Coordinates of C-alpha atoms and ligand atoms in Angstrom, one line a residue:
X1 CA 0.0 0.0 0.0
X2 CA 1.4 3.4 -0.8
X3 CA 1.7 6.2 1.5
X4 CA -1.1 7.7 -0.1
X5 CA -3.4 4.8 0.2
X6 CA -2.5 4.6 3.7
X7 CA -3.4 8.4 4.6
X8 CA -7.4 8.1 2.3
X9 CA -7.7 4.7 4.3
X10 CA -6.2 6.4 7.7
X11 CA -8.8 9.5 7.1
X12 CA -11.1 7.1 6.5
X13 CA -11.3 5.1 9.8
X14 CA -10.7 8.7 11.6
X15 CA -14.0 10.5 10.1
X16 CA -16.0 9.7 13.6
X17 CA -13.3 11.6 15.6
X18 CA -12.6 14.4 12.9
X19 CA -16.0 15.2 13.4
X20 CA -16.1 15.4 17.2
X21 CA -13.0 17.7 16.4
X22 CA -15.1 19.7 14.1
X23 CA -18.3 20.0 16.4
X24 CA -15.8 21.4 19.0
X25 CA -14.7 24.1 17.0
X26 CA -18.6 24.4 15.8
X27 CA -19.8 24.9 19.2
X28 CA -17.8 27.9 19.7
X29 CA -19.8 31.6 18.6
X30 CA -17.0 33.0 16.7
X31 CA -19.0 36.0 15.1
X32 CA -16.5 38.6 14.1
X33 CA -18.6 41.4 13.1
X34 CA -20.4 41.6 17.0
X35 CA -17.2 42.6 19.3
X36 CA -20.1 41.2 22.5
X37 CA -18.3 37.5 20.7
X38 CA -14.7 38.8 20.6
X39 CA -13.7 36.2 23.5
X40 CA -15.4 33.4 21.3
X41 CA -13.2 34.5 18.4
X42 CA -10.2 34.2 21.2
X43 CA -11.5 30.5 21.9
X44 CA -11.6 29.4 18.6
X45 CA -8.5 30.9 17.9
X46 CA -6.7 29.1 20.8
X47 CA -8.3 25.6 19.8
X48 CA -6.9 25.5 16.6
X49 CA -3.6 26.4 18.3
X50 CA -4.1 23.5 20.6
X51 CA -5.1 20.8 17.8
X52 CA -2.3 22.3 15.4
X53 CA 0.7 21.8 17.8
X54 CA -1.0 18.4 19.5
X55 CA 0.0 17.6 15.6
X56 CA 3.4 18.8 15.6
X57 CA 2.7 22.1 14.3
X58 CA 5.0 25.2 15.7
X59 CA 1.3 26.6 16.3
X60 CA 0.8 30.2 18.1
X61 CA -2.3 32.8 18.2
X62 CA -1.0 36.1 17.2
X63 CA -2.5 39.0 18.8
X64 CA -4.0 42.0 16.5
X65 CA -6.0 44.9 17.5
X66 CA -8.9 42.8 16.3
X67 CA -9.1 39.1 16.6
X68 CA -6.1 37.1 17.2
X69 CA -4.8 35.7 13.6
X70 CA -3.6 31.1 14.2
X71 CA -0.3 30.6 12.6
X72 CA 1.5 27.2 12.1
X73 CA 4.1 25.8 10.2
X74 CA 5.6 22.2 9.8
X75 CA 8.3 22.6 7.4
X76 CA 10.0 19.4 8.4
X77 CA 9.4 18.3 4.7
X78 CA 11.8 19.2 1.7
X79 CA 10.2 20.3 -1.9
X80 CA 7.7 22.7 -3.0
X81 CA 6.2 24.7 0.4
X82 CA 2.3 25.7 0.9
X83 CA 0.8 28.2 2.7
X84 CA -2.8 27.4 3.6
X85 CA -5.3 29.9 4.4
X86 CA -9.1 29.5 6.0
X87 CA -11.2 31.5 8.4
X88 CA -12.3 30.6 11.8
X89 CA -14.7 33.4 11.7
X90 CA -18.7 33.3 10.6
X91 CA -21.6 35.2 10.5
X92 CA -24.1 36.5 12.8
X93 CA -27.0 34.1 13.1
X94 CA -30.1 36.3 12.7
X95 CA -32.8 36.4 11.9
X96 CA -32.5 33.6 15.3
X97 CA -36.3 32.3 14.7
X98 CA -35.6 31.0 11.1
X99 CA -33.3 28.4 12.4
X100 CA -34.5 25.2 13.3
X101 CA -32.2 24.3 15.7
X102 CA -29.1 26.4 17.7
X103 CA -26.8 27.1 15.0
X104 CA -23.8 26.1 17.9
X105 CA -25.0 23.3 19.0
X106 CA -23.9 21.2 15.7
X107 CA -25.6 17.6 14.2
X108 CA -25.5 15.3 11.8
X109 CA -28.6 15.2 9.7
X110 CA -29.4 11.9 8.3
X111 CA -31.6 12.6 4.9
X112 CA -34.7 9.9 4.2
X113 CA -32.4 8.6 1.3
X114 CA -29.2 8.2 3.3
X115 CA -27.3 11.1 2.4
X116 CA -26.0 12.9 5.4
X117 CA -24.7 16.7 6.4
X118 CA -23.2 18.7 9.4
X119 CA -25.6 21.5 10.5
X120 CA -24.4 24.3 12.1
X121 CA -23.0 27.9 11.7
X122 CA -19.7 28.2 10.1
X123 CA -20.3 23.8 8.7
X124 CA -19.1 25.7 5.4
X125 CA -18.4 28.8 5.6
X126 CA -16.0 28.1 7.1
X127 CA -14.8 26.0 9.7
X128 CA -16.0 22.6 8.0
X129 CA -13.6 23.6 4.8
X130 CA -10.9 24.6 7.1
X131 CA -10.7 21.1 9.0
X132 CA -10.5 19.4 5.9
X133 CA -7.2 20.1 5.8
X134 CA -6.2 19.9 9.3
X135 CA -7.6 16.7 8.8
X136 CA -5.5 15.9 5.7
X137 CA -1.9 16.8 7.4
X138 CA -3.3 15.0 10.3
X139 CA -3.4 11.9 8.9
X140 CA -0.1 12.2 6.5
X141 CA 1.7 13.0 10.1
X142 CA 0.0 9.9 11.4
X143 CA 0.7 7.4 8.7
X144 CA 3.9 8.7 7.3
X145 CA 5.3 10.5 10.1
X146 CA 5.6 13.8 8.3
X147 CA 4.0 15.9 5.7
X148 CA 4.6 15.4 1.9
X149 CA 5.7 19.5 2.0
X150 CA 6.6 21.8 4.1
X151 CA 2.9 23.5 5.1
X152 CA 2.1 26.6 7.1
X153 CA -1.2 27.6 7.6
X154 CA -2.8 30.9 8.1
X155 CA -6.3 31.0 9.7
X156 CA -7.8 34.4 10.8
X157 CA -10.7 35.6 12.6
X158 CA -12.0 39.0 10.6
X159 CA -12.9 37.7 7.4
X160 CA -16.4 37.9 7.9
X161 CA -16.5 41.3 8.7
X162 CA -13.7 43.1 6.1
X163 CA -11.5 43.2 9.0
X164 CA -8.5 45.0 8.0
X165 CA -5.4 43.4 10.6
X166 CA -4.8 40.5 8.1
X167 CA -3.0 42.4 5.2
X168 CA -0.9 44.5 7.2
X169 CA -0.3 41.3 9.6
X170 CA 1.1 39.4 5.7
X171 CA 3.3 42.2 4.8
X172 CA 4.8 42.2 8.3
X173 CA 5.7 38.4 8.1
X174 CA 6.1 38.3 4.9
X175 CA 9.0 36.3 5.4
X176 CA 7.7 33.8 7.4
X177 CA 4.4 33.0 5.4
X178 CA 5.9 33.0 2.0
X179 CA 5.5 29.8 0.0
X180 CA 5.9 28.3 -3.6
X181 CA 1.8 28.4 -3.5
X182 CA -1.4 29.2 -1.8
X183 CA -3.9 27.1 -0.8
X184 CA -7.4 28.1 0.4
X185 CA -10.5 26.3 1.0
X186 CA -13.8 28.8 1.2
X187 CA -15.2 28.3 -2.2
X188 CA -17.5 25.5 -3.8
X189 CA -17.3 23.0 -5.8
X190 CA -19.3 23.1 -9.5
X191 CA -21.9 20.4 -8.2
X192 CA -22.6 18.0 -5.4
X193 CA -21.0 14.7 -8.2
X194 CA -18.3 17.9 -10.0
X195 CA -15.3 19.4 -7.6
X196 CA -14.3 22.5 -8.8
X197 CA -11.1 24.8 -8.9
X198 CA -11.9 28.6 -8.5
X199 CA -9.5 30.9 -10.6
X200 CA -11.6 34.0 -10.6
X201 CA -12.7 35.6 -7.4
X202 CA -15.6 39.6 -7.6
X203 CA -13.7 42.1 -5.6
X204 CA -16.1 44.3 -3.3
X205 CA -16.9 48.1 -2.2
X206 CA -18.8 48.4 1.2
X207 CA -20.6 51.8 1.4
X208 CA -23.8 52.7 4.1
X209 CA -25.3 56.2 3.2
X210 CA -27.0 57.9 6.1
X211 CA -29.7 61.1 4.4
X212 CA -31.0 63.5 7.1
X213 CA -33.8 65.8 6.5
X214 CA -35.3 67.5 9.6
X215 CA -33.8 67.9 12.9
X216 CA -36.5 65.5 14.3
X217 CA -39.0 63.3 14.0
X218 CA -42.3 64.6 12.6
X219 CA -46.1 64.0 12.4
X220 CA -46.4 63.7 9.0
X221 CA -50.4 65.7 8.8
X222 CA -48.1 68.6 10.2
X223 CA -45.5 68.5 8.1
X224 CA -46.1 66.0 5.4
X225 CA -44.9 67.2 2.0
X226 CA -44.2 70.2 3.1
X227 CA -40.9 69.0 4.6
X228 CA -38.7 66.3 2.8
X229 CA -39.0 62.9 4.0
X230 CA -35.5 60.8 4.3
X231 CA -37.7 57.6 3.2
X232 CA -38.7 59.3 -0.3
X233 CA -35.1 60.7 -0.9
X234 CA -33.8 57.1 -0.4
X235 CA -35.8 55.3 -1.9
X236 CA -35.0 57.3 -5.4
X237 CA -31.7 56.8 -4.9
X238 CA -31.3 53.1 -4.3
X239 CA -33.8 53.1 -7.3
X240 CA -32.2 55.3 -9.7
X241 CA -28.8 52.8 -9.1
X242 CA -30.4 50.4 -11.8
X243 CA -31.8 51.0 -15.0
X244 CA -34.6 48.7 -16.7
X245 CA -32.3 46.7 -18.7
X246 CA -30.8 45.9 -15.0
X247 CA -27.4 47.7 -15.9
X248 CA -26.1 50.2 -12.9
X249 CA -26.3 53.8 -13.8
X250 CA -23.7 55.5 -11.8
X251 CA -21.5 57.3 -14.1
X252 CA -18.0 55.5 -14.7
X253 CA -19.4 52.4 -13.1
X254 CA -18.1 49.7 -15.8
X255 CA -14.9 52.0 -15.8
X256 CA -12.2 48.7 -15.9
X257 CA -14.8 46.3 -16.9
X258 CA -14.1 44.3 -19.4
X259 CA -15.4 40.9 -21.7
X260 CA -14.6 38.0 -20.4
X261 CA -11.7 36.3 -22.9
X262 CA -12.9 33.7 -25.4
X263 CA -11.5 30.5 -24.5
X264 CA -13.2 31.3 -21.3
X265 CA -16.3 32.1 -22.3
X266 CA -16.0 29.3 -24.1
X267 CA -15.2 27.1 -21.5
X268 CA -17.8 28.5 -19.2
X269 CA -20.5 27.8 -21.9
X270 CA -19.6 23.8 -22.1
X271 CA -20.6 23.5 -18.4
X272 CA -23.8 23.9 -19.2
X273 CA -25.4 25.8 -16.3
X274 CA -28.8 25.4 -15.2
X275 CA -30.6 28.6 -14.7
X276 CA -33.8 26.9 -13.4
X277 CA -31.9 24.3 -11.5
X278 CA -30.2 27.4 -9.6
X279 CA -32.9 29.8 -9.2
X280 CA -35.9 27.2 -8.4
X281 CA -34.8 25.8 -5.4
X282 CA -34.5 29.3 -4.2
X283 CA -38.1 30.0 -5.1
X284 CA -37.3 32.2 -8.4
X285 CA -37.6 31.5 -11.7
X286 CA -36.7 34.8 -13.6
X287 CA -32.8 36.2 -13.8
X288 CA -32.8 39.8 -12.7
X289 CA -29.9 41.8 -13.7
X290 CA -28.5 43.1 -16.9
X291 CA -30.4 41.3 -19.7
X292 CA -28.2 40.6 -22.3
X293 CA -26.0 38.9 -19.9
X294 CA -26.1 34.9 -18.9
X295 CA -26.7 34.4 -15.7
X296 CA -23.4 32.5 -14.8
X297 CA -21.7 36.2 -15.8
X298 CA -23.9 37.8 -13.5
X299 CA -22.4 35.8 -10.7
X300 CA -19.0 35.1 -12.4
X301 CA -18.0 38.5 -14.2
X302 CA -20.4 41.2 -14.2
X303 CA -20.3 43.8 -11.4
X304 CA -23.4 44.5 -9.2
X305 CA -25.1 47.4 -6.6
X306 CA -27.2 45.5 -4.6
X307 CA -28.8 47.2 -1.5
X308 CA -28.1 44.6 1.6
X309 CA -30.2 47.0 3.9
X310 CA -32.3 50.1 3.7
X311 CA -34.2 51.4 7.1
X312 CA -36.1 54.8 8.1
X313 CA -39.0 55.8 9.8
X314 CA -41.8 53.5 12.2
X315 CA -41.2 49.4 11.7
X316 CA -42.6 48.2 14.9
X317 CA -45.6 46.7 15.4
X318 CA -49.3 48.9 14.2
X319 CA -48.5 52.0 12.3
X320 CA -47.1 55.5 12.8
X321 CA -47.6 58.7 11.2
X322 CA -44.3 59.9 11.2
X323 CA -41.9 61.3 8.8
X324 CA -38.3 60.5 10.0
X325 CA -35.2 62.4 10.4
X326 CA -32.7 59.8 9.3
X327 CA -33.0 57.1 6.7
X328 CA -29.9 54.9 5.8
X329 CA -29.0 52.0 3.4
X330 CA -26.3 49.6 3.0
X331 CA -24.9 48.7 -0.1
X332 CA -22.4 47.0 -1.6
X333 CA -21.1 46.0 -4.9
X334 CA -19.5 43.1 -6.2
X335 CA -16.2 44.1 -9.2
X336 CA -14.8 42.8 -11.3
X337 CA -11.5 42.8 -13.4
X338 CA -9.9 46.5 -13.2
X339 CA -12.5 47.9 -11.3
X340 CA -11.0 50.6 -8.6
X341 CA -13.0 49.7 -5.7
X342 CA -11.8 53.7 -4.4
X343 CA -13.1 55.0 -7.8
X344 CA -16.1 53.0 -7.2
X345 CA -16.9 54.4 -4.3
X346 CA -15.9 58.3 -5.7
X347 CA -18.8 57.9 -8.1
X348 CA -21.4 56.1 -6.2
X349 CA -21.4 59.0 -3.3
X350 CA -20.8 62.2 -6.5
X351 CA -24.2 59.7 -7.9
X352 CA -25.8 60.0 -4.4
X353 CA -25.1 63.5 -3.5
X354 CA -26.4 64.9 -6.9
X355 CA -29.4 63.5 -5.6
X356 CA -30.0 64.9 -2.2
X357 CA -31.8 68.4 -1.9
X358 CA -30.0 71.3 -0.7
X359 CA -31.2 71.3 3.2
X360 CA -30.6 68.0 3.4
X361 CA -27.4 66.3 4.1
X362 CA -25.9 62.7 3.8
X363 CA -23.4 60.8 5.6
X364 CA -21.5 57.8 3.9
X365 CA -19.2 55.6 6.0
X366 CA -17.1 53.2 4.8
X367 CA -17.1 49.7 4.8
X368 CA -14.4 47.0 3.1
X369 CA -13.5 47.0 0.0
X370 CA -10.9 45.1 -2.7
X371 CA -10.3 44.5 -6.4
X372 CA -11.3 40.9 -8.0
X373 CA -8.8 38.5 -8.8
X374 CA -8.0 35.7 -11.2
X375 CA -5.4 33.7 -10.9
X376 CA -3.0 32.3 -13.6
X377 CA -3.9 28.4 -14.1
X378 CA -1.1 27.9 -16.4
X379 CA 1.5 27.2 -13.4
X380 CA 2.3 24.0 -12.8
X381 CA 0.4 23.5 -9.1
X382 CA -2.9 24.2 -10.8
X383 CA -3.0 21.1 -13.3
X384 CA -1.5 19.0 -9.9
X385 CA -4.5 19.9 -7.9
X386 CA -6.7 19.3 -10.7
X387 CA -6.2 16.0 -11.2
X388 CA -5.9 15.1 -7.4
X389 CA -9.7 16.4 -7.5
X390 CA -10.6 14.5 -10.0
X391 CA -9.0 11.4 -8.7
X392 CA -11.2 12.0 -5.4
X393 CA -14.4 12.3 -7.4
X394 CA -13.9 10.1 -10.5
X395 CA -14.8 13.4 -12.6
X396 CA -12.8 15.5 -14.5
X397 CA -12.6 18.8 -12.0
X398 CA -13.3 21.9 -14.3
X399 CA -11.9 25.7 -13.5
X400 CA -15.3 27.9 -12.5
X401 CA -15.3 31.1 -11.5
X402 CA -17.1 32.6 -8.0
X403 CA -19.8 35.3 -7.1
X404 CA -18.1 35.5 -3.8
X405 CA -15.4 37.8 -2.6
X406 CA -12.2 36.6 -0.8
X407 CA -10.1 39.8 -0.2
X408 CA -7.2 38.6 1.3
X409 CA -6.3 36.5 -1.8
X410 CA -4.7 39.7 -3.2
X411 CA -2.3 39.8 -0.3
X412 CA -1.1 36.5 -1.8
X413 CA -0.3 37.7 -4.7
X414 CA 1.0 41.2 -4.3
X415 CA 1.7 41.0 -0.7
X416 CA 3.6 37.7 -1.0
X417 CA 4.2 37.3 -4.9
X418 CA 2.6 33.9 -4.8
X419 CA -0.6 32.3 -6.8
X420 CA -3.2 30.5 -5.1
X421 CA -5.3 27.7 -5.6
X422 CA -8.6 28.0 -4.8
X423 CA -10.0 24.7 -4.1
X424 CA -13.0 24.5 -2.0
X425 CA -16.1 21.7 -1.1
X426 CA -18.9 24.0 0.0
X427 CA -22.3 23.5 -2.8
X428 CA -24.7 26.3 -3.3
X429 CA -27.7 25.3 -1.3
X430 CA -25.0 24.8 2.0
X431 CA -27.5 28.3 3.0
X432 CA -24.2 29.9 4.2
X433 CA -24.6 33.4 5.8
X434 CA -28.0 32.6 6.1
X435 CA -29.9 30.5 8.8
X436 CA -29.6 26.5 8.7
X437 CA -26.1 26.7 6.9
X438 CA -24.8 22.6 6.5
X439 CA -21.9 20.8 5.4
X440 CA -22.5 18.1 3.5
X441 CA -20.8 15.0 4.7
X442 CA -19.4 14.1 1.6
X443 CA -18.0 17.3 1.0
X444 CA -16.2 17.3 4.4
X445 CA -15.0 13.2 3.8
X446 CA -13.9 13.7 0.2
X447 CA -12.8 17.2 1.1
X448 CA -10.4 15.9 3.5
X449 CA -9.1 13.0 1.0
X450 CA -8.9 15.5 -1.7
X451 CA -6.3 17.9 0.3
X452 CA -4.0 14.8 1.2
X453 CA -3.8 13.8 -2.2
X454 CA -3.0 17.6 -3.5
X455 CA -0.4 17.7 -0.6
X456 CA 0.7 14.4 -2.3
X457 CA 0.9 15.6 -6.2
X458 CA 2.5 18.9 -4.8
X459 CA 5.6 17.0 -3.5
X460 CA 5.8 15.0 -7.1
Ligands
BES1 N1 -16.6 31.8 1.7 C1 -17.1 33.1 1.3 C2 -16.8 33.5 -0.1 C3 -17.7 32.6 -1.1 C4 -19.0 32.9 -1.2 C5 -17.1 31.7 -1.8 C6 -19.8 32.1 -2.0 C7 -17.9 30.9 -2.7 C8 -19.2 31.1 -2.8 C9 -16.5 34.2 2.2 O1 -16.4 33.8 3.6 C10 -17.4 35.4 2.2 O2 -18.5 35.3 2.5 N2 -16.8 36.5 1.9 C11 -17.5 37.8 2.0 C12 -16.4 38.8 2.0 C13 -16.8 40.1 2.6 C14 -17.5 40.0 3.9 C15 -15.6 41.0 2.7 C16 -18.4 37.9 0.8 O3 -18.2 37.4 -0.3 O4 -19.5 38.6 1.0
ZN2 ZN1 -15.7 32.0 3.9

């Protein structure tokens, strides 16, 4: 039996305990964004430190002025070196009622046709994807008494909430994180039966706008259309952003945006996505967005504005006649190619502020923001991982692109000089960031099996 053999059948006979492992690090409420959680974040933080150097790993919790960032290395190995990267972070859990059970108090669901999945916040986004390979260089330790490579692995705590202590954190120890390539495991695979590489990740702008009319609150028979109401100037404005062809209308907007190449476009086209299969189990049938466009680009390589959350004026229970001071919004937008998140941003508050009326004012703070990012799959460690996958799943594993944003992955590359490989097990009904997020079993038992034999082909 090879070495190989030895680690898939080791990781294998190990899944029971790897998941006991996992539903420790599950039960922990590591929510980023809430600083009432920060000492959760600290917990989870300090259990991976734990499990990493119970492996061998020179494992320690690095303090930030945010959440602490887990760094290990074991580079007893000779060859190629890896630096992996994951997130130990997740997302708030409301709305609380939607959940059918406590999202941190994990289980395995057993599906009337045997299929099974770990429910639980953060089962795949992202803590699930993150033990897959803590699993994986578990088992090579066990069975072969070292790694295949030297590995160092970078897990931090902010990425859920644009937290800004990792890039300068990189740059600092630049030096002792650099590797030959980056591995990370936060995206999804093409299908539940088709694992996937992701070479193209949207960038993001984070902006909240905050109008103010009148000093106060006021009864609208009073004062009704006499004085301007937040609500209506809002509302406008978060309508105006779109046209009826779906495009966004702030000036400069596609500035950087540009058609996807052909052999892409190409390649994208042969993987024949469902549109109904994607929007009917969500309970749509109908792509919004810009018309002309498929909806794979919408989600692959066409920027958005989408308003994540708009408020004013009376929503609790009955009714109010009230015309508000304040109304606010949150909105972000998803970029693509060239697009200058900072330019972005320029435009979208000149758009809003041409639309406020002169005794009213608006406020805009900030939120995160990065450029997209596609990596290069000509270099060798792409092809390596690719046919690892597709060993693990007895399909051939196609390059995709991803709606999602993983800022960070430009610290790789400009921060570090290095490429990463984007290789990820999550499917698009795992409900993450939203109440009853799973893991599918599969996804973390092939997951883990999948890493130990990339760790394998990367040595070759
Ligand atoms: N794991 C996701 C990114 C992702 C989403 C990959 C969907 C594949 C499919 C990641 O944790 C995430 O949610 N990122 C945020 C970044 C933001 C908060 C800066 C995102 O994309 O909204
Ligand atoms: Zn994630």
């Amino acid at each position: 039996m090879s070495h190989l053999d030895a680690v898939l059948a080791r990781l294998d006979a190990d899944l029971d305990a790897s998941l006991e492992r996992l539903f420790h690090l599950l039960r922990i409420p590591s929510i980023s964004t809430d600083p009432a959680y920060a000492a959760d974040c600290r917990r989870a933080a300090d259990w991976l430190v734990e499990d990493l150097a119970g492996m061998g790993f020179d494992a320690s919790a690095r303090a930030t002025e945010g959440h602490p960032i887990v760094v290990a290395h074991d580079r007893s190995a000779s060859g190629p070196s890896a630096l992996f990267y994951g997130h130990y972070d997740v997302q708030p859990v409301d709305p609380l009622d939607l959940w059918e059970h406590d999202p941190f108090a994990p289980f395995i669901q057993t599906r009337p046709d045997g299929t099974r999945c770990i429910r639980a916040r953060g089962a795949a986004d992202d803590k699930g994807q993150v033990m897959t390979f803590v699993e994986a260089c578990r088992a090579w330790k066990a069975v072969a008494g070292a790694l295949p490579v030297p590995v160092s692995i970078l897990i931090e705590g902010e990425e859920e909430s644009g937290g800004k202590h990792l890039p300068p954190f990189m740059r600092a120890h630049a030096d002792e994180l650099r590797a030959d390539i980056g591995l990370i495991c936060d995206t999804g695979m093409w299908s539940a039966e088709v694992p996937a590489i992701t070479t193209m990740l949207r960038g993001l702008c984070g902006e909240e706008i905050v109008i103010t009319a009148a000093d106060r609150d006021l009864h609208s028979g009073g004062y009704g259309s006499a004085a301007a109401n937040p609500n209506h100037i809002l509302a406008r404005i978060l309508a105006d952003l779109h046209d009826d062809r779906g495009r966004v209308t702030i000036p400069h907007f596609y500035d950087g945006v540009h058609e996807l190449p052909e052999a892409i476009r190409r390649q994208w086209a042969d993987l024949g996505f469902d549109v109904e299969g994607f929007l009917g189990p969500i309970g749509l049938g109908v792509p919004a967005g810009e018309q002309e466009r498929s909806a794979l680009e919408m989600i692959w390589s066409r920027p958005t504005a989408e308003v994540n959350g708009m408020g004013g004026g009376y929503q609790g229970a009955g009714f109010k006649t009230v015309i508000p001071s304040k109304a606010s919004a949150k909105v972000s937008f998803r970029l693509v190619f060239d697009q200058d998140p900072h330019e972005v941003r320029r435009h979208f508050r000149d758009f809003v502020r041409a639309r406020i009326p002169a005794d009213c004012k608006v406020d805009f703070i900030e939120h995160g923001s990065g450029r997209a990012q596609a990596f290069d799959t000509a270099a060798a460690p792409f092809e390596k991982a690719r046919r690892a996958l597709s060993a693990e799943w007895g399909v051939e594993a196609p390059f995709i692109g991803c709606g999602g944003s993983i800022p960070v992955t430009r610290e790789f590359k400009e921060g570090l000089g290095m490429d990463v490989i984007l290789a990820g097990f999550g499917l698009e009904d795992d409900r993450i960031h939203s109440p009853n997020e799973k893991y599918e079993m599969e996804s973390f038992r092939k997951g883990a099996r999948a890493w130990a034999r990339i760790l394998a082909a990367l040595a070759a």
